[in-house]
Each structure stands twice: as C-alpha cells, then as structure tokens.
Amino acid sequence: MKRASALASLLLFSGCQKSQSTLYPKGPAADKIAHLSWLMLILFLAITVLMWSLMMWAISRRRGSLAEHEPVEVGGGQGWIAWGGLAFPLSVLCVLFILGLKLMASFPVHDIHHHDLHPSIAIIGRQWWWEVQYLGAPAQRFTTANEIHIPVGQPVDIELRSLDVIHSFWVPTLHGKVDLIPDHPNFIRIQADQEGVYTGTCAEYCGAQHAHMRLVVVAQQPADYEAWVQGQLQPGSQPTAAAAKRGEQVFMAGPCSMCHQVRGTLAGGRVAPDLTHIASRMNIAANSYPNNDAYLEAWITHAQSLKPEAAMPNLTQFNGQQLRDLVAYLRQLQ
Ligand code: CUA
C-alpha cells in the first residue's frame, strides 16, 4: 500500500499534463518524433508568416477599384505561380514525407526477425485492459496488468499482440503509436531517460470502453526495478488478519476466482487481470479509477456503472460484511 501511494504521489508531482504529452519526450524514440514535430511546426509557421506578409504586401499595393484594373494576362510573366504554388509546396511536403519515412524506418515495428530485438515483455490488448507478461527464463516469468515497470535508462523491447480487436499502444512521452493486431505481433523499443510515471491510452477505437483503456509505465532505478520484479514473482500473500482471511474464502468460493488469477491459490482464471499483486498497483479498471477501498467496493458491486460493457459483472450477491472482507483480502495482495 505504501509503495502504491508513493507511486501515486510521484505521478502527481511529475505533472500530470506533461506525463502524456508528445512535447515532453522522455526517451530516445519520443525524442526523434518530437524533433520532427518541432521541425514541421516551425517550418509551417515560417511559411504561414511568409504567405501573410505577401498577402499584406499585395493588399497594401492595391490602388483604385477592381473595375479599373486591366485583366490579368495568363502566360506571360506568371512563372511565379508555378514556382510558388506548385514547386515550393511540393518540395517542402516531399522533404517532410521522406523525413517521416526515415523516422518510421528507424523503429523495428513490424520486423519479427530484426536481429537485435529481444522482447522481455509481451503486452496483450484485451477489451478493455492490458495484459502484461514478463518473459524470460521460466522462473522469471510473471503476469500483471495495466502497469508496466521498466528499469530507467535501458532499452526495453516489447512484443505487442491482441486477443480480440485492434488496439494501439501509445505512451506519448516514450514512443509513437503502435497497433496491437490479432495474429500479427508488432514490436516496440521503449526507453525512459528519467525516473517517473508515464501514462498512455489506447489510441485505436476498440469498443465501448476504449477511453477507459489506460496504461502506466513506471521507470525505476535498476535496484528498485529488480526489487519490484522479485516482489511480483512471489505468490499472492497469505492473509493474516481475520477480515482478510474471511475475504480470501469469499474470493475463492465466489465467482472472482473463475476469471481472476491469484498465483499460489486455487484462483486460476485467466480471462481477467491477474490479481496476485493487485494491491501494489496504483489504479484499477485499466487505470480508470484509483486503487482504494471505496473504488474496489464500487468496482465489485457496480462495475457496469463505472465501465459499462466491461467483462466484469455487477456482483451484488455479497452482503456488507463479505464485501469489506473481500476488499481487505485484495488490499493485502501486495
Ligand atoms: Cu483498446 Cu482502444
């Protein structure tokens, strides 16, 4: 719980508005994209200023009424129309197009055989959340959801897949959009140059709750990251408090365990987010709501109000005591 609130305050103080902006790149890939964006912005501003100046100049030189003007001769001395109206914009757009293509080619997005791609994380798009699988040696594998931790200053290769419709991975401060396509893995290399929490949103319309399909990337110092990995590798913690113990029974006997997994227990469902370390995450419902007692209770009983059409049903069968016990169990799954 302590770690989750520390992370949440980091998110607050890192400036929410900047944590999801292409204008504040925090990694090499986003840097390249931002450079091109600024180049385009400055170039287009310069051209706009030039065009307005020319127009003002023409207006200021105009004398008399329209009727007094001689008809404009087309053909003689009008070469500037071809240069200014065709050749100039065409060459500017061509240069930008080539720069854009070069930038895209520098990202090994579609190249499964790219020699130095070593995905250490697989992200699987689901309606409407992100399954996050940490790959590697069998003893190093674990699954989590919606919150991706990476070591700061190191490139991390990610394989992007989808189990249902097309989604799009977009953490603007770290990389451009890359789609998650069923039966067609894509790859992305992200690197965060500074410690921090970087937010993203699904960037491809994928159904009713597309806007509530958010993700968070937490870049940590290598030692903190390693500690997080070791924590995530552990099975779900055994409850010790009485309420949490009762809550575990409610969880295992009720419908929760059919869809959710808590490693080390009988709950082995794989269709919904892995809850083994749910208490360590900042938010719930694909980062749509804060992870606290009130929202957990609300989510369990009224998921269809908080996130209509999500796979999580409204579980109204629990009495108040059972609900509080259930939340107590979830909150100790650090
Ligand atoms: Cu997933 Cu939009």
PDB file of C-alpha atoms in Angstrom, residues 124-130 161-169 179-182 201-215 286 307-310:
ATOM      1  CA  ILE A 124      -1.670  -8.250 -24.947  1.00  0.00           C
ATOM      2  CA  GLY A 125      -4.566  -5.965 -25.740  1.00  0.00           C
ATOM      3  CA  ARG A 126      -7.921  -7.074 -24.341  1.00  0.00           C
ATOM      4  CA  GLN A 127     -11.299  -5.353 -24.303  1.00  0.00           C
ATOM      5  CA  TRP A 128     -10.525  -3.117 -22.331  1.00  0.00           C
ATOM      6  CA  TRP A 129      -7.300  -3.626 -20.433  1.00  0.00           C
ATOM      7  CA  TRP A 130      -3.667  -4.531 -20.959  1.00  0.00           C
ATOM      8  CA  ARG A 161      -0.363  -8.579 -29.515  1.00  0.00           C
ATOM      9  CA  SER A 162      -4.144  -8.575 -29.315  1.00  0.00           C
ATOM     10  CA  LEU A 163      -6.630 -11.237 -28.343  1.00  0.00           C
ATOM     11  CA  ASP A 164      -9.727  -9.560 -29.737  1.00  0.00           C
ATOM     12  CA  VAL A 165      -9.810  -6.361 -31.810  1.00  0.00           C
ATOM     13  CA  ILE A 166      -7.164  -3.838 -32.867  1.00  0.00           C
ATOM     14  CA  HIS A 167      -5.830  -1.690 -30.028  1.00  0.00           C
ATOM     15  CA  SER A 168      -2.969   0.781 -30.091  1.00  0.00           C
ATOM     16  CA  PHE A 169      -0.181   1.210 -27.564  1.00  0.00           C
ATOM     17  CA  ASP A 179      -1.031  -1.056 -33.083  1.00  0.00           C
ATOM     18  CA  LEU A 180      -1.814  -4.342 -31.364  1.00  0.00           C
ATOM     19  CA  ILE A 181      -3.242  -6.531 -34.100  1.00  0.00           C
ATOM     20  CA  PRO A 182      -4.778 -10.004 -33.667  1.00  0.00           C
ATOM     21  CA  THR A 201      -4.084   5.497 -23.518  1.00  0.00           C
ATOM     22  CA  CYS A 202      -5.276   3.033 -26.112  1.00  0.00           C
ATOM     23  CA  ALA A 203      -5.074   5.008 -29.348  1.00  0.00           C
ATOM     24  CA  GLU A 204      -7.277   2.918 -31.624  1.00  0.00           C
ATOM     25  CA  TYR A 205     -11.040   2.853 -31.132  1.00  0.00           C
ATOM     26  CA  CYS A 206     -11.763  -0.634 -29.812  1.00  0.00           C
ATOM     27  CA  GLY A 207     -15.307  -0.511 -28.484  1.00  0.00           C
ATOM     28  CA  ALA A 208     -17.429   0.954 -25.711  1.00  0.00           C
ATOM     29  CA  GLN A 209     -14.661   1.403 -23.117  1.00  0.00           C
ATOM     30  CA  HIS A 210     -11.823   2.426 -25.433  1.00  0.00           C
ATOM     31  CA  ALA A 211     -11.367   5.647 -23.439  1.00  0.00           C
ATOM     32  CA  HIS A 212     -11.029   3.652 -20.197  1.00  0.00           C
ATOM     33  CA  MET A 213      -8.175   1.559 -21.575  1.00  0.00           C
ATOM     34  CA  ARG A 214      -5.290   3.372 -19.990  1.00  0.00           C
ATOM     35  CA  LEU A 215      -1.827   2.242 -19.096  1.00  0.00           C
ATOM     36  CA  ALA A 286      -7.197  -0.257 -16.573  1.00  0.00           C
ATOM     37  CA  LYS A 307     -17.217   0.820 -17.012  1.00  0.00           C
ATOM     38  CA  PRO A 308     -20.323  -0.229 -18.971  1.00  0.00           C
ATOM     39  CA  GLU A 309     -19.962  -3.341 -21.147  1.00  0.00           C
ATOM     40  CA  ALA A 310     -16.710  -4.405 -19.463  1.00  0.00           C
TER      41      ALA A 310
END
